[in-house]
CSV table of N, CA and C in Angstrom, one decimal:
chain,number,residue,atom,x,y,z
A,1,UNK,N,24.8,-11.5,9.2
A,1,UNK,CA,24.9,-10.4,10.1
A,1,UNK,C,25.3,-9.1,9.5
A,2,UNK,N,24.4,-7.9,9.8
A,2,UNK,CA,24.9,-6.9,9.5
A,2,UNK,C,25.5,-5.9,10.5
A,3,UNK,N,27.3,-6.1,10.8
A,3,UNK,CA,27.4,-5.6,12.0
A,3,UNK,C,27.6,-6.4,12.8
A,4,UNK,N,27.0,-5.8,13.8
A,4,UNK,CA,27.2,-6.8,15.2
A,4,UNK,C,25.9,-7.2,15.2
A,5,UNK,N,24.7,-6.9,14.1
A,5,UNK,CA,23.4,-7.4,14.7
A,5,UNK,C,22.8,-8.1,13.0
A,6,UNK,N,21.6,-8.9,13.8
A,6,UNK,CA,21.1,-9.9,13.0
A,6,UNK,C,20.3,-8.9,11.9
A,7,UNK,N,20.1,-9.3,11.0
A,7,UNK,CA,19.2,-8.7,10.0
A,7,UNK,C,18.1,-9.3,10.2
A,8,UNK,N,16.3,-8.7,9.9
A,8,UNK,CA,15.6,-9.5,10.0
A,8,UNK,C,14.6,-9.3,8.8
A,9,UNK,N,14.5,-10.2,8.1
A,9,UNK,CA,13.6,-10.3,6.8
A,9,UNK,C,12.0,-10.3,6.7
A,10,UNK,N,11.8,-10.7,7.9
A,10,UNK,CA,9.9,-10.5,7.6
A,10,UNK,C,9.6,-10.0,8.6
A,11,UNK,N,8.1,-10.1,8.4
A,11,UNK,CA,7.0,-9.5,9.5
A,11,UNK,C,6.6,-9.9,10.6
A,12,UNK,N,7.6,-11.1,11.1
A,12,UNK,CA,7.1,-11.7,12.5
A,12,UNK,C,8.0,-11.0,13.4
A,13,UNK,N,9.0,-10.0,13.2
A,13,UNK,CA,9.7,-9.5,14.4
A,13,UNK,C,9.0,-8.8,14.7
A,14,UNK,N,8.5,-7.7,14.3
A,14,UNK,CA,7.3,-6.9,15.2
A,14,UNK,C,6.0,-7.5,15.7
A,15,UNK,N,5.5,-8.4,15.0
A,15,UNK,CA,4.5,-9.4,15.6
A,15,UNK,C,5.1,-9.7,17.1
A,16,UNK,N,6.5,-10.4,16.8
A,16,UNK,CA,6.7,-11.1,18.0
A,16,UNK,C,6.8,-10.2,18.8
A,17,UNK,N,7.6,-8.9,18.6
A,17,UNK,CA,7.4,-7.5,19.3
A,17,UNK,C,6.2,-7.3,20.2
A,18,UNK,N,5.3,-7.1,19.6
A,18,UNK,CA,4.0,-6.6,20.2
A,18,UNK,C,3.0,-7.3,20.9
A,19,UNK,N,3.5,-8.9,20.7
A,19,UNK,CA,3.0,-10.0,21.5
A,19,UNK,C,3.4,-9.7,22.5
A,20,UNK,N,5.0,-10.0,22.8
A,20,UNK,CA,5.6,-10.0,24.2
A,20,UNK,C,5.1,-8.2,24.6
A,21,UNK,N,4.9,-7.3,24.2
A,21,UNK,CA,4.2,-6.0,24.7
A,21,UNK,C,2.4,-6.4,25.3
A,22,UNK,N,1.8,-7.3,24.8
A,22,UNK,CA,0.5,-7.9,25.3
A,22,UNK,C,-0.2,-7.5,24.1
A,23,UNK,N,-0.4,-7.0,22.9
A,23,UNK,CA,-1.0,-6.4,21.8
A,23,UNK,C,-1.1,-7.1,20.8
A,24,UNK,N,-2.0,-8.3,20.7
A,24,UNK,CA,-2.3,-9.6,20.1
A,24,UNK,C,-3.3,-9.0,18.8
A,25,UNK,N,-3.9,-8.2,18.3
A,25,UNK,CA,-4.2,-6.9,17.4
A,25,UNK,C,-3.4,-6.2,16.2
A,26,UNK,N,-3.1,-6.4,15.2
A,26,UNK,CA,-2.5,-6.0,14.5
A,26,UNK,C,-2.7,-4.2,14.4
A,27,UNK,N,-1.8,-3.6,14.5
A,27,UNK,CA,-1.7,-2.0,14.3
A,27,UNK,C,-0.7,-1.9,13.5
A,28,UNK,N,-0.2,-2.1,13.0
A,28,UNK,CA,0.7,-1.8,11.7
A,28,UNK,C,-0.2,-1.9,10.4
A,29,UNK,N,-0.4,-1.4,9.5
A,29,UNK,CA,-1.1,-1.6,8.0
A,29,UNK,C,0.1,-2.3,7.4
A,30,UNK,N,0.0,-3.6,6.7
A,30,UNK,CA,1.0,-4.6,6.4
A,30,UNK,C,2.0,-3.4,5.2
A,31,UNK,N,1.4,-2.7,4.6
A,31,UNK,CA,2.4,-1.8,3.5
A,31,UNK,C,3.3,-1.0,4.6
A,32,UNK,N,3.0,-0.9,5.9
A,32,UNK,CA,3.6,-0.1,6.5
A,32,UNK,C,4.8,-1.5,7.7
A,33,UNK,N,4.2,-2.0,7.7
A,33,UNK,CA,5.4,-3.2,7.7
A,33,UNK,C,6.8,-3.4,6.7
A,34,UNK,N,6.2,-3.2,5.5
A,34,UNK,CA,7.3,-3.7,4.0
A,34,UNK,C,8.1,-2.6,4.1
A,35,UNK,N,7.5,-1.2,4.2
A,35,UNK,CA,8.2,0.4,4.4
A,35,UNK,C,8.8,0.1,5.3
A,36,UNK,N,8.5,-0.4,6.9
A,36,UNK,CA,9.5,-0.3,8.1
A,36,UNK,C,11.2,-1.1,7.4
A,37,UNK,N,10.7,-2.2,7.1
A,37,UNK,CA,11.8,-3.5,6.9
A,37,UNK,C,12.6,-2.7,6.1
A,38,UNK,N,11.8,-1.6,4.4
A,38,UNK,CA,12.8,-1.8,3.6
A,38,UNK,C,13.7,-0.4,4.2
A,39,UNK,N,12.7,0.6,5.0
A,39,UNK,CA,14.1,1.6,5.4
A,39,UNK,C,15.1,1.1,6.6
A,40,UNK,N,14.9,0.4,7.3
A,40,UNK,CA,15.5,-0.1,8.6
A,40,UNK,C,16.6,-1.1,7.7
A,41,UNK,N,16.5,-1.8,6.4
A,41,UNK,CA,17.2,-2.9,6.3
A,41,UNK,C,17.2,-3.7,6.9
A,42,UNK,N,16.1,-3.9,7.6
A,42,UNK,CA,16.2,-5.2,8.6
A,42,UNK,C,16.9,-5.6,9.7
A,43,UNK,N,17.5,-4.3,10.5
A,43,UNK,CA,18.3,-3.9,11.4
A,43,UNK,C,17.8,-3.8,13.1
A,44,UNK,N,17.4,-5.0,13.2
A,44,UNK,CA,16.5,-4.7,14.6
A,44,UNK,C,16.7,-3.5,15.7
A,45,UNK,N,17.6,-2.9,15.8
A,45,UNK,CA,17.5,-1.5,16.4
A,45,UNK,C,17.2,-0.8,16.2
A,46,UNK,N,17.1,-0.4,14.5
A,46,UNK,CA,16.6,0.6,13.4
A,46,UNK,C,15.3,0.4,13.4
A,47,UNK,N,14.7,-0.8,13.4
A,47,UNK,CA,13.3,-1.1,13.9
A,47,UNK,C,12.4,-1.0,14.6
A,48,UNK,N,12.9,-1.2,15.7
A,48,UNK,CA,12.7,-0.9,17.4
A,48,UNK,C,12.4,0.7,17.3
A,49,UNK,N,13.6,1.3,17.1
A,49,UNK,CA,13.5,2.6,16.9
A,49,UNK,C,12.2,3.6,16.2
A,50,UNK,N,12.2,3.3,14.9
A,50,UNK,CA,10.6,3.7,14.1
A,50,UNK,C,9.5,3.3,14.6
A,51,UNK,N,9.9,1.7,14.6
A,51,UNK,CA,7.9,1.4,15.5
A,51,UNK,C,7.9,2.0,16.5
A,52,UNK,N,8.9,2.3,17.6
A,52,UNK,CA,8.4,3.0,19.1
A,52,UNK,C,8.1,4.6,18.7
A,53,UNK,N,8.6,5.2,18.1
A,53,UNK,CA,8.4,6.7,17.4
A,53,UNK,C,6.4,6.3,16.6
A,54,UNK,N,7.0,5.5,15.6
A,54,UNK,CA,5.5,5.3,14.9
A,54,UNK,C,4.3,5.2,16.0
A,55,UNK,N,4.6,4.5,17.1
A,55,UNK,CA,3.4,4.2,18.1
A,55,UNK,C,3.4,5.3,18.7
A,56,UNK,N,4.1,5.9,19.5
A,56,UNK,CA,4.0,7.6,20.0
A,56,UNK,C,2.9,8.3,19.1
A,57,UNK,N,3.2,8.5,17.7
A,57,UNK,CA,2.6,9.1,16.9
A,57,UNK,C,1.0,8.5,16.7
A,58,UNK,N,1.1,7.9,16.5
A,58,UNK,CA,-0.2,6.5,16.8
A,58,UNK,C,-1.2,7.2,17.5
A,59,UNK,N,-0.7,7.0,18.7
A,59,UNK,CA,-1.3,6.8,20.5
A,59,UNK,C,-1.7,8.5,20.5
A,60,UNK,N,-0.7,9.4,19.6
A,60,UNK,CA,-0.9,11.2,20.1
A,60,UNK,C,-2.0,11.2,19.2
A,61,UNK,N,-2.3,10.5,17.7
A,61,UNK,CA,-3.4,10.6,16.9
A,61,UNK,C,-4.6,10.3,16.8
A,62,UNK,N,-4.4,9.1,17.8
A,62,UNK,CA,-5.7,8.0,18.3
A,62,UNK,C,-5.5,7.3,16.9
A,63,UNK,N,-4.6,6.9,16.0
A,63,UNK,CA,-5.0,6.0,15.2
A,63,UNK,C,-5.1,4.5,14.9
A,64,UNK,N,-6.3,3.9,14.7
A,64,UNK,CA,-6.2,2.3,14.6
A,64,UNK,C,-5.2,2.0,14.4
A,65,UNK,N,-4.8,2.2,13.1
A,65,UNK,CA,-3.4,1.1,12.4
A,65,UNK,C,-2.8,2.5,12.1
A,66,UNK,N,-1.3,2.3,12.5
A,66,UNK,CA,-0.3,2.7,11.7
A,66,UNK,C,-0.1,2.7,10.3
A,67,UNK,N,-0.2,3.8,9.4
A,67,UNK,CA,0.0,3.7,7.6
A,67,UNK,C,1.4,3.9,7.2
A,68,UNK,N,1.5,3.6,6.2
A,68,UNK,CA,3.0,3.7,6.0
A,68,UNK,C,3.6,5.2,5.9
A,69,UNK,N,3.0,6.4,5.9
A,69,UNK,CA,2.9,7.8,5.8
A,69,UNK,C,3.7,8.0,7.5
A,70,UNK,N,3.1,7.1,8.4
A,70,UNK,CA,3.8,7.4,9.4
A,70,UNK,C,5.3,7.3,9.9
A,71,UNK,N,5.2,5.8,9.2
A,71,UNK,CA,7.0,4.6,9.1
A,71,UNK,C,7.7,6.0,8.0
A,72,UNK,N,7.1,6.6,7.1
A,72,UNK,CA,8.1,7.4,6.2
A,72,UNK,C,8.6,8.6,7.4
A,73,UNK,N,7.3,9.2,7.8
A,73,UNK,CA,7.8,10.6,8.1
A,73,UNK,C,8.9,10.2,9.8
A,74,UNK,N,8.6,9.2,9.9
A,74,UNK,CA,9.7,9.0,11.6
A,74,UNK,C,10.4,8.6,11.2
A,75,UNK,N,10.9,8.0,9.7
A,75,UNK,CA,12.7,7.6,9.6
A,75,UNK,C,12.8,8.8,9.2
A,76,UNK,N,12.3,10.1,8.5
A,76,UNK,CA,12.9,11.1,7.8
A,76,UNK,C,13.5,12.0,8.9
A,77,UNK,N,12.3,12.2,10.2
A,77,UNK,CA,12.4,12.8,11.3
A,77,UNK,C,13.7,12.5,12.5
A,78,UNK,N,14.1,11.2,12.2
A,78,UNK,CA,15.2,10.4,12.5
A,78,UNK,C,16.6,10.5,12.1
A,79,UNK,N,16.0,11.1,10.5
A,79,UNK,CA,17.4,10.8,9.4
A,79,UNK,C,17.9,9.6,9.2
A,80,UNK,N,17.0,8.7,8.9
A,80,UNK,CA,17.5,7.3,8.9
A,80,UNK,C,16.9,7.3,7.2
């Protein structure tokens, strides 16, 4: 535990994220998965946080997949 909250090490928390959202499609670029984990630490709220910012940014771009250029500039924009 980091905290009061679970740390999470791989790529199925946002998977499982975007399942239960209905989005069976991958939109993350996997490098931009490893970028979310390694600035978030694996901190599911810190996660939550970027990917909802990263998809905003997404949706305003029209972009297929999320790159990791995005996961950088919304933790910077965050200060995380």
């Amino acid at each position: 535990l980091v905290g009061s909250e679970m740390c999470i090490r791989d790529r199925s928390y946002i998977r499982h994220r975007l399942k239960i959202a209905g989005r069976e499609k991958e939109i993350f670029e996997l490098k931009s998965l490893d970028t979310l984990y390694k600035i978030s630490k694996g901190i599911p709220r810190v996660i939550n946080n970027i990917a909802q910012n990263a998809l905003f940014i997404g949706a305003t771009e029209n972009l297929q997949k999320i790159p990791p250029g995005v996961i950088e500039s919304v933790a910077a924009d965050l200060e995380i």
